[in-house]
Each structure stands twice: as structure tokens, then as C-alpha cells.
PDB file of C-alpha atoms in Angstrom:
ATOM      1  CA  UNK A  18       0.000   0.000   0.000  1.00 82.00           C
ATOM      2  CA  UNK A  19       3.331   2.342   0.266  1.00 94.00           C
ATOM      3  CA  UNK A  20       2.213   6.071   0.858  1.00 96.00           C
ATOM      4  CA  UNK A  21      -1.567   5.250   1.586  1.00 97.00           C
ATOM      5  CA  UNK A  22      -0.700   3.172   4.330  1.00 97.00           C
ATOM      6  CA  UNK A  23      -1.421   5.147   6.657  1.00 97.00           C
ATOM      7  CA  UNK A  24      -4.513   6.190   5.305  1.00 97.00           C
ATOM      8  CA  UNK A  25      -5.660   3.278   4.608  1.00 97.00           C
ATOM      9  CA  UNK A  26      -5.492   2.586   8.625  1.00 97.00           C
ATOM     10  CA  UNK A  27      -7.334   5.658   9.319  1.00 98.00           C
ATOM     11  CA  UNK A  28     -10.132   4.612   7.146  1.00 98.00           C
ATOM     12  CA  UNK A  29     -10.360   1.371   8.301  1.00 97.00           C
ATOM     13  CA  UNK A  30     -10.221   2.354  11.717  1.00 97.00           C
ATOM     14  CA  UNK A  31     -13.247   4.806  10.651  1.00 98.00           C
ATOM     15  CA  UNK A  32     -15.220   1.938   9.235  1.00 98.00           C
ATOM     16  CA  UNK A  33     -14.997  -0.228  12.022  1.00 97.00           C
ATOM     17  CA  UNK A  34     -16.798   2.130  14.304  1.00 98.00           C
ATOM     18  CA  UNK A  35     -18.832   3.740  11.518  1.00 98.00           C
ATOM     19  CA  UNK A  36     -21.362   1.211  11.282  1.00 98.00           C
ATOM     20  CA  UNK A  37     -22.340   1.828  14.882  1.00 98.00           C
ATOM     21  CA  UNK A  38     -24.351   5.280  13.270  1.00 98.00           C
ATOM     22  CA  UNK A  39     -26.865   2.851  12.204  1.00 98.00           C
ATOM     23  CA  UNK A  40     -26.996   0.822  16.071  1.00 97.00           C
ATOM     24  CA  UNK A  41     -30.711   2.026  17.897  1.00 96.00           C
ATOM     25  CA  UNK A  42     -30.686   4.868  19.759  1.00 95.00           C
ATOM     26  CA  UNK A  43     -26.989   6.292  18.284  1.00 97.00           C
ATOM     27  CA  UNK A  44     -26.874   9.534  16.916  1.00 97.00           C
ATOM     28  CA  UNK A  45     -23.794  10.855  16.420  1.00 98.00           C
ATOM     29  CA  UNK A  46     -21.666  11.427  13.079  1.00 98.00           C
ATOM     30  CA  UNK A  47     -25.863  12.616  12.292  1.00 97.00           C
ATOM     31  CA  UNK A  48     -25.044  15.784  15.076  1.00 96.00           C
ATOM     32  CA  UNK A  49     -22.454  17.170  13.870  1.00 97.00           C
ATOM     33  CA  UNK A  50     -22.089  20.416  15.935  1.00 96.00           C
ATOM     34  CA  UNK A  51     -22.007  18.558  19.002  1.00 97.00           C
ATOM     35  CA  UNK A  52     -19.559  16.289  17.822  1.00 98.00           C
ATOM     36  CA  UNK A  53     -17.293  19.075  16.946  1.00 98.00           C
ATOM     37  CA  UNK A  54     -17.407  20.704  20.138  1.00 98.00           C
ATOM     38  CA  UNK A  55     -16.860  17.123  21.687  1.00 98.00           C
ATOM     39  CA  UNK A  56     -13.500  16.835  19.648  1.00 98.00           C
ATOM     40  CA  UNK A  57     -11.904  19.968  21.240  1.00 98.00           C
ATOM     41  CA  UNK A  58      -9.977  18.562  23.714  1.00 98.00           C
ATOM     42  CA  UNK A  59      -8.171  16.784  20.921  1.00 98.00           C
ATOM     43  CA  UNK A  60      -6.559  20.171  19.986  1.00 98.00           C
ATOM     44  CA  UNK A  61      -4.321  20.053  23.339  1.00 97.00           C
ATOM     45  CA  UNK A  62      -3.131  16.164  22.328  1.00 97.00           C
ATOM     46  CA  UNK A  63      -2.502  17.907  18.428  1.00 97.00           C
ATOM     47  CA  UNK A  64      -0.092  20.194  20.067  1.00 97.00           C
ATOM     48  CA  UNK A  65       1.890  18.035  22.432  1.00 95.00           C
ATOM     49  CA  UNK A  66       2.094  15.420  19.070  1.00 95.00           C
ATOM     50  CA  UNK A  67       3.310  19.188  17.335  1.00 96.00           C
ATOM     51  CA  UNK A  68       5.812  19.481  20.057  1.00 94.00           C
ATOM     52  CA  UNK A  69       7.123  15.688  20.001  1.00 91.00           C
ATOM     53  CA  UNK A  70       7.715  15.397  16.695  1.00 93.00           C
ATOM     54  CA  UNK A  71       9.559  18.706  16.434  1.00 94.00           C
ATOM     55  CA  UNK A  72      11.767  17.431  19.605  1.00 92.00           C
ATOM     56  CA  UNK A  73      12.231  14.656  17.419  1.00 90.00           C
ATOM     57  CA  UNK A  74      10.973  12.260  20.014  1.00 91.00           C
ATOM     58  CA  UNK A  75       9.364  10.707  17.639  1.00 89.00           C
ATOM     59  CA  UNK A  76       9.389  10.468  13.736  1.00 93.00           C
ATOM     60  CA  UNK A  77       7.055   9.920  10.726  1.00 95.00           C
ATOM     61  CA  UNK A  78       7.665   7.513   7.965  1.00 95.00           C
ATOM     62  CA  UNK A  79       8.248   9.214   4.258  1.00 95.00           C
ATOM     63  CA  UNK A  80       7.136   5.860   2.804  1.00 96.00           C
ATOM     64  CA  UNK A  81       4.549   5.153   4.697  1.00 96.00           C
ATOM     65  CA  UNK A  82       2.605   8.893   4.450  1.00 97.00           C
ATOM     66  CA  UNK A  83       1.559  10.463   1.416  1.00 97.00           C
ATOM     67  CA  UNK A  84       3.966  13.341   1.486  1.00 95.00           C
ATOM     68  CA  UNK A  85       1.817  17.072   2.439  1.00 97.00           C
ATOM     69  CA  UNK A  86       1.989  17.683   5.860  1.00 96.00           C
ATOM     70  CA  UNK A  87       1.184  20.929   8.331  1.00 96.00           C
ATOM     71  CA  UNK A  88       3.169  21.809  11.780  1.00 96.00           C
ATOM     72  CA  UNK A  89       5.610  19.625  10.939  1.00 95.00           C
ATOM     73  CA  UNK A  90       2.794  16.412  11.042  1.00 97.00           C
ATOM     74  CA  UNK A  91       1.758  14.758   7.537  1.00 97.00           C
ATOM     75  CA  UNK A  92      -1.878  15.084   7.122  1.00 97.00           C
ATOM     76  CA  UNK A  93      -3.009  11.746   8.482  1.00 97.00           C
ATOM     77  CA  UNK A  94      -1.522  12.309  11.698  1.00 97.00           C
ATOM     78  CA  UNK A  95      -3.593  15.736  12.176  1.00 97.00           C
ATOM     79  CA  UNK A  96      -6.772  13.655  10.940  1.00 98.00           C
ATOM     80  CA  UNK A  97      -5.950  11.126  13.716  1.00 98.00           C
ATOM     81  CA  UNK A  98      -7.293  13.889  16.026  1.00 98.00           C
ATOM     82  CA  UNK A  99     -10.871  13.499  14.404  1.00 98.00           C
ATOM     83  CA  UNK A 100     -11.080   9.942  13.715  1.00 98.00           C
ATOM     84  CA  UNK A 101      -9.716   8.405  16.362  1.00 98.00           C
ATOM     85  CA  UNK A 102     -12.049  10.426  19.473  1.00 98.00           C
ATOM     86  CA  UNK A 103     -15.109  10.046  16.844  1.00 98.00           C
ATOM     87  CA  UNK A 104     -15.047   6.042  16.906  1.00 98.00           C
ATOM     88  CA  UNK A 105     -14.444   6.705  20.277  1.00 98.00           C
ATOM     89  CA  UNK A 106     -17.422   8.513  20.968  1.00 98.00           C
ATOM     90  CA  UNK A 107     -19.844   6.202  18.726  1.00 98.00           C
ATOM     91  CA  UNK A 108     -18.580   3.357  20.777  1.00 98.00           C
ATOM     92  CA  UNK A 109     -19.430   5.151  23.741  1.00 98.00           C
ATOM     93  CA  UNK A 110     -22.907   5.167  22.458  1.00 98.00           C
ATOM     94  CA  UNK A 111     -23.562   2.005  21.405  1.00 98.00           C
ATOM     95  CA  UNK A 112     -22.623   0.686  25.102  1.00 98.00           C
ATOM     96  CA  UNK A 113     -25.153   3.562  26.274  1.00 97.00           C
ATOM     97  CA  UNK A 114     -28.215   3.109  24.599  1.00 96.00           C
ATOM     98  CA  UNK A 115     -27.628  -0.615  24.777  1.00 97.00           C
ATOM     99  CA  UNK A 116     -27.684  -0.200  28.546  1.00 96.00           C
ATOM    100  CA  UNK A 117     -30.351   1.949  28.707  1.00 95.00           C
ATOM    101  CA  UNK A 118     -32.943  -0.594  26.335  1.00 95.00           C
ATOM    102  CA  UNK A 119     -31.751  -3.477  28.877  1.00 95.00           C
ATOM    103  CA  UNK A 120     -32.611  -1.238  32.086  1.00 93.00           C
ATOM    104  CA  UNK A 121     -35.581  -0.200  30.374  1.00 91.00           C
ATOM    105  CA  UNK A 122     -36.514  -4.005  29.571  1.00 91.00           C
ATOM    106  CA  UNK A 123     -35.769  -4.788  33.064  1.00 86.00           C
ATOM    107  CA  UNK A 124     -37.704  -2.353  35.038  1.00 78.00           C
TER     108      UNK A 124
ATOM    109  CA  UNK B   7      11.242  10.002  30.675  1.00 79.00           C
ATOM    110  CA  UNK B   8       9.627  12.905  29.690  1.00 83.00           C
ATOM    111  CA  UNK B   9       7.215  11.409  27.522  1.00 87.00           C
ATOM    112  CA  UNK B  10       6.280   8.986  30.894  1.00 91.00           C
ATOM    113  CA  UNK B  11       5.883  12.191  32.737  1.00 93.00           C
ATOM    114  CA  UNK B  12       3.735  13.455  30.019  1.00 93.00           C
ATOM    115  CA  UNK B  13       1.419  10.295  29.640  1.00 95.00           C
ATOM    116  CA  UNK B  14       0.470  10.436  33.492  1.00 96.00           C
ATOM    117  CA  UNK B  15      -0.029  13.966  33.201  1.00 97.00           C
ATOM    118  CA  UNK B  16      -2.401  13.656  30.626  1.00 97.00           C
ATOM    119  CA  UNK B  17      -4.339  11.047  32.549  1.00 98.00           C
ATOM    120  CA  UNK B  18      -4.450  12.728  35.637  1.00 98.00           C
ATOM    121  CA  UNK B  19      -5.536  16.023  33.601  1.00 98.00           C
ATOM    122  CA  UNK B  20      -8.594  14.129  31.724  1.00 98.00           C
ATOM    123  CA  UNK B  21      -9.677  12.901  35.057  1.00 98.00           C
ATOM    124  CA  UNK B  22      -9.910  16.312  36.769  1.00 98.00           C
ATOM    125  CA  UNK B  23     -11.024  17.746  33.872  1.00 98.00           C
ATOM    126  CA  UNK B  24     -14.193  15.014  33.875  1.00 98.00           C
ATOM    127  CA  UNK B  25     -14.658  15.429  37.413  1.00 98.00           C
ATOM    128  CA  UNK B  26     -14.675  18.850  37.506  1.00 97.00           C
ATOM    129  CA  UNK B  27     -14.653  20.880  34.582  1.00 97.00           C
ATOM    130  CA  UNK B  28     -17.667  18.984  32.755  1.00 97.00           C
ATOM    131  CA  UNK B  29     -18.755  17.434  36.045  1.00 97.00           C
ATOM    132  CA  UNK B  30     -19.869  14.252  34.227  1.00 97.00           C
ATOM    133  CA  UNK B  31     -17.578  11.769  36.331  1.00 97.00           C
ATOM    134  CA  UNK B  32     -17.342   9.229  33.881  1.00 98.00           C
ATOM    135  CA  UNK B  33     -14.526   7.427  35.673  1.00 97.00           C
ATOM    136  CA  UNK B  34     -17.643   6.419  38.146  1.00 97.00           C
ATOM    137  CA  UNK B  35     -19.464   4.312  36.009  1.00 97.00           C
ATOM    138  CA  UNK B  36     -19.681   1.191  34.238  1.00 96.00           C
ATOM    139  CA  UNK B  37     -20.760   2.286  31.191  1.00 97.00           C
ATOM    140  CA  UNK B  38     -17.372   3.976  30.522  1.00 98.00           C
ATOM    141  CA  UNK B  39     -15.525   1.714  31.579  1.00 98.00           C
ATOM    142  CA  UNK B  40     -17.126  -1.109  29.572  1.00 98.00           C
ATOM    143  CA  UNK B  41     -17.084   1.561  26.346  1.00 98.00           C
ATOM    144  CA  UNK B  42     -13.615   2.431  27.325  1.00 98.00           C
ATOM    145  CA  UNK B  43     -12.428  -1.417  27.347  1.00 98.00           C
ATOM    146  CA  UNK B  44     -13.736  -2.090  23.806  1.00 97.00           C
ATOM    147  CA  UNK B  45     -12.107   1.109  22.233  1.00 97.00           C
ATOM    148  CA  UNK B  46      -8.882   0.313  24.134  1.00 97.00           C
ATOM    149  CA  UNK B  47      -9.219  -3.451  22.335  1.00 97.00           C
ATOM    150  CA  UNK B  48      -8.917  -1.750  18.995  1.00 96.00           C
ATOM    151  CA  UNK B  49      -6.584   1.407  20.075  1.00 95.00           C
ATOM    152  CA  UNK B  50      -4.409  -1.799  20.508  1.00 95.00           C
ATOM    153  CA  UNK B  51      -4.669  -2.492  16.812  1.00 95.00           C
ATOM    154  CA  UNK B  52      -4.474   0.309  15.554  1.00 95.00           C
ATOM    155  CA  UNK B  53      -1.431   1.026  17.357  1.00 93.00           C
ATOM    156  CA  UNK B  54       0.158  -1.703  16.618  1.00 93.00           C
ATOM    157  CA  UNK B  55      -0.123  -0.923  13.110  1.00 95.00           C
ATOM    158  CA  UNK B  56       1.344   2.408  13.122  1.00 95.00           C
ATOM    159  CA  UNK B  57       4.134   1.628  15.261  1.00 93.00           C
ATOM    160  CA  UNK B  58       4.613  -2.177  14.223  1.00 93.00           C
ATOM    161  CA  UNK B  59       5.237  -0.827  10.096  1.00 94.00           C
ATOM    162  CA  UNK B  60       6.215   1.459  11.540  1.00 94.00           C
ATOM    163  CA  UNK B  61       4.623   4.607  10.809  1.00 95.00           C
ATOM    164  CA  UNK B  62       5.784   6.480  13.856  1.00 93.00           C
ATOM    165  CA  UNK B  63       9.559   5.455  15.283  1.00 92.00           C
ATOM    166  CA  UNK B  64      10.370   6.589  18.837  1.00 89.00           C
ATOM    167  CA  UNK B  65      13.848   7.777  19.894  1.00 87.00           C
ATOM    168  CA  UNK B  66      13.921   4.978  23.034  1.00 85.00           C
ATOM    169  CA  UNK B  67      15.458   7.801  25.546  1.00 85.00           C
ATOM    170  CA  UNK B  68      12.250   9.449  26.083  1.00 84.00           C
ATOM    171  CA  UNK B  69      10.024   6.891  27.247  1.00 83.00           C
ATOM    172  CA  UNK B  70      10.016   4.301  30.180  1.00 87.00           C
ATOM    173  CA  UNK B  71      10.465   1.306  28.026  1.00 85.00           C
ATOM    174  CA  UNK B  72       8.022  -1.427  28.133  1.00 90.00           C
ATOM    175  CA  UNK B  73       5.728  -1.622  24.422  1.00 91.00           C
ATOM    176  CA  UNK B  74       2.558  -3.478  24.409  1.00 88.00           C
ATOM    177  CA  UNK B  75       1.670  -4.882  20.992  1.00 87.00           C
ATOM    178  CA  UNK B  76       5.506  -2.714  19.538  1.00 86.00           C
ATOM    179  CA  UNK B  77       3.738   0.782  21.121  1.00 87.00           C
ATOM    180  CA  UNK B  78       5.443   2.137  24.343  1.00 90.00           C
ATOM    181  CA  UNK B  79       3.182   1.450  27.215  1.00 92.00           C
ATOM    182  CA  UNK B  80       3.360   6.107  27.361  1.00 92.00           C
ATOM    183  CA  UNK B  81       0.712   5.465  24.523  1.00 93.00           C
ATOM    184  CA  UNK B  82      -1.925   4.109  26.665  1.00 95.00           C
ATOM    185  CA  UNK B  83      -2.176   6.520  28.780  1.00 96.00           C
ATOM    186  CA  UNK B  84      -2.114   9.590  26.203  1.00 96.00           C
ATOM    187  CA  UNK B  85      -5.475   7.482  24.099  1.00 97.00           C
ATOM    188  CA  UNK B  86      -6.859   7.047  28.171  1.00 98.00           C
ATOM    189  CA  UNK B  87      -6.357  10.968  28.372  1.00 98.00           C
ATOM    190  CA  UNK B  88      -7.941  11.954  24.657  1.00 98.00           C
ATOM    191  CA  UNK B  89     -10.663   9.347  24.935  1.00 98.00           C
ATOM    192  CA  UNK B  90     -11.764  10.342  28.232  1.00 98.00           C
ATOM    193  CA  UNK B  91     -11.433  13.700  27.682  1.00 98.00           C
ATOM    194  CA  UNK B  92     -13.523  13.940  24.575  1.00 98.00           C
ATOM    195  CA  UNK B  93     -16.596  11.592  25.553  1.00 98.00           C
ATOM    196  CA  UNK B  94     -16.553  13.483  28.958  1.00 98.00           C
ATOM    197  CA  UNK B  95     -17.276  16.791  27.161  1.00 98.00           C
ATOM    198  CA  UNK B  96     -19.651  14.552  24.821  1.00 98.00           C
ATOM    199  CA  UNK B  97     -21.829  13.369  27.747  1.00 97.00           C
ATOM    200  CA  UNK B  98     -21.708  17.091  29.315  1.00 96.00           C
ATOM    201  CA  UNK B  99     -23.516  18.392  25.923  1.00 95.00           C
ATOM    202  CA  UNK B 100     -25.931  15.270  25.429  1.00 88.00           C
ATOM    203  CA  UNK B 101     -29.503  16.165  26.532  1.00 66.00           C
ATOM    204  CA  UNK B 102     -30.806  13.495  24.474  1.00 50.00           C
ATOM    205  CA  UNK B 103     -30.843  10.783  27.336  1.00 51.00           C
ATOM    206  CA  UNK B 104     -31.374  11.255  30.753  1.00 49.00           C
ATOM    207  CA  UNK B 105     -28.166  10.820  33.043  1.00 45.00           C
ATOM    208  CA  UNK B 106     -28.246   7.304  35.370  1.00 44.00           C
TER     209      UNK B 106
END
């Protein structure tokens, strides 16, 4: 996969999580303005990774990327920040409204 | 060790920060914790993708040492920090279920 590599994982990593839109009682990648302001706390984590890499405390593959990058960070590694706490989040979800139905059931 | 120093930092901050910033005190229920152990399954994957390839190399002298699945053990706690962090403030906005 050379330069989409790590693309490819971000996707991926997107589409395993994705599908949980459709799970009852998830609403999510459908709210987008509360998502966003859910995501902010990623900024601080963006600038320590801005600050690491420039340390060089850690390093980014050339073959591995596809090449444009911004602060220092190729793309991917900025888009990270959104796709990562978003699968996060519809995860989180999922295991609440599941809970919910069964309390519901229950009671 | 200054990337250790930073990893517990950024889980003590995202605890705080849940207990008393959004006031949602996640860390207090089961429903986080079962969410959190599922997304922490396939941080684990993901992870050790980008750093098994690797993607991302580490200079060793900043971080404690031990890697689970090729990823310095540091990189737990930093995804602990963001994901608990970001579904704290994500519960604090939700009105669409009532709180337990």
C-alpha cells in the first residue's frame, strides 16, 4: 500500500466504528455540531504530538505517508485527532443506549 | 522520561477535567468503563499498526520502556487521556438521554 498506508489505517479504523451510526438509539456522526465541540480537547493532544515530533521524540515515515503535511505532522496524523475520538465517541454510544434498552426491559 | 511524565499527566488532567470541569464523572461508572475497554481493544490495533510498520519510530530515551503490541506502554495513557477527555465533554452536551 506504500504512501496510503497510513490512510488506509485511518479509514479502516473509521469503518470499524462507523457502522455503529446505524446501532438504535446512536446519533452521532448525524449531530455534527455537538460532535465538533466534543472533539476539542483533541486540539491540546494535536499540540503536544506538534511538540514531540519537532523534539524529534518521535518520527514519521516518508514511505509510509503520502507526502503534504502541516506543523511539521503529515496530514493523516492531524486527521488522527478526528477519527480516532469520533469512533471513540460512537462506541461510547452504542454501550449507552444498549444499557439503557436493557434497564428499560428490566424495570 | 519525559514522555512517561507526560502520559500520566495527561491522565491525571482528563480525570480532573471530567470530574470537575464537565462534572460528568465518567470514571464512576460502568458504562465507561465497559465503552472504554472495547475502544482500548482496537486502540491496541491500531497502534500496533502504526508503530509495528512502523509509521511512527520513537527515539527509546524518552520513554520508560516497556511496548505493548511494539507501542510504548506512554501510549496508553495519552489514548486514556484523549478518549476520556472527549466523551466526557460529549456526555456534558448530550440532553438526548437522561443521566443514570
Amino acid at each position: 500500500m506504500g504512501e496510503w498506508t497510513y490512510l488506509v489505517i485511518l479509514l479502516a479504523t473509521f469503518a470499524a466504528a462507523a457502522w455503529l451510526e446505524a446501532w438504535p438509539g446512536v446519533r452521532v456522526l448525524r449531530n455534527p455540531r455537538r460532535l465538533g465541540v466534543a472533539l476539542l480537547p483533541g486540539i491540546v493532544f494535536l499540540l503536544w504530538d506538534i511538540v514531540v515530533a519537532e523534539r524529534g521524540w518521535w518520527s514519521f515515515s516518508d514511505d509510509l505517508t503520502l507526502g503534504p503535511q502541516m506543523w511539521g505532522l503529515p496530514l493523516e496524523e492531524i486527521a488522527f485527532f478526528l477519527v480516532v475520538p469520533t469512533c471513540a465517541i460512537l462506541g461510547y454510544e452504542a454501550v449507552s443506549a444498549t444499557l439503557d434498552r436493557l434497564r428499560e426491559r428490566r424495570s | 522520561m519525559t514522555y512517561t511524565i507526560g502520559a500520566i499527566v495527561a491522565i491525571l488532567a482528563a480525570v480532573l477535567f471530567d470530574a470537575f470541569v464537565t462534572r460528568q464523572r465518567l470514571t464512576l461508572r460502568g458504562r465507561f468503563w465497559l465503552a472504554y475497554a472495547i475502544i482500548l481493544f482496537f486502540q491496541l490495533i491500531m497502534n500496533g499498526f502504526l508503530t509495528g510498520l512502523p509509521i511512527v519510530s520513537y527515539d527509546p530515551a524518552v520513554h520508560w520502556g516497556p511496548r505493548i503490541v511494539y507501542a510504548p506502554i506512554e501510549d496508553i495513557g495519552f489514548g486514556f487521556g484523549l478518549v476520556l477527555s472527549v466523551l466526557s465533554l460529549w456526555s456534558k452536551t448530550g440532553t438526548s438521554r437522561p443521566k443514570q
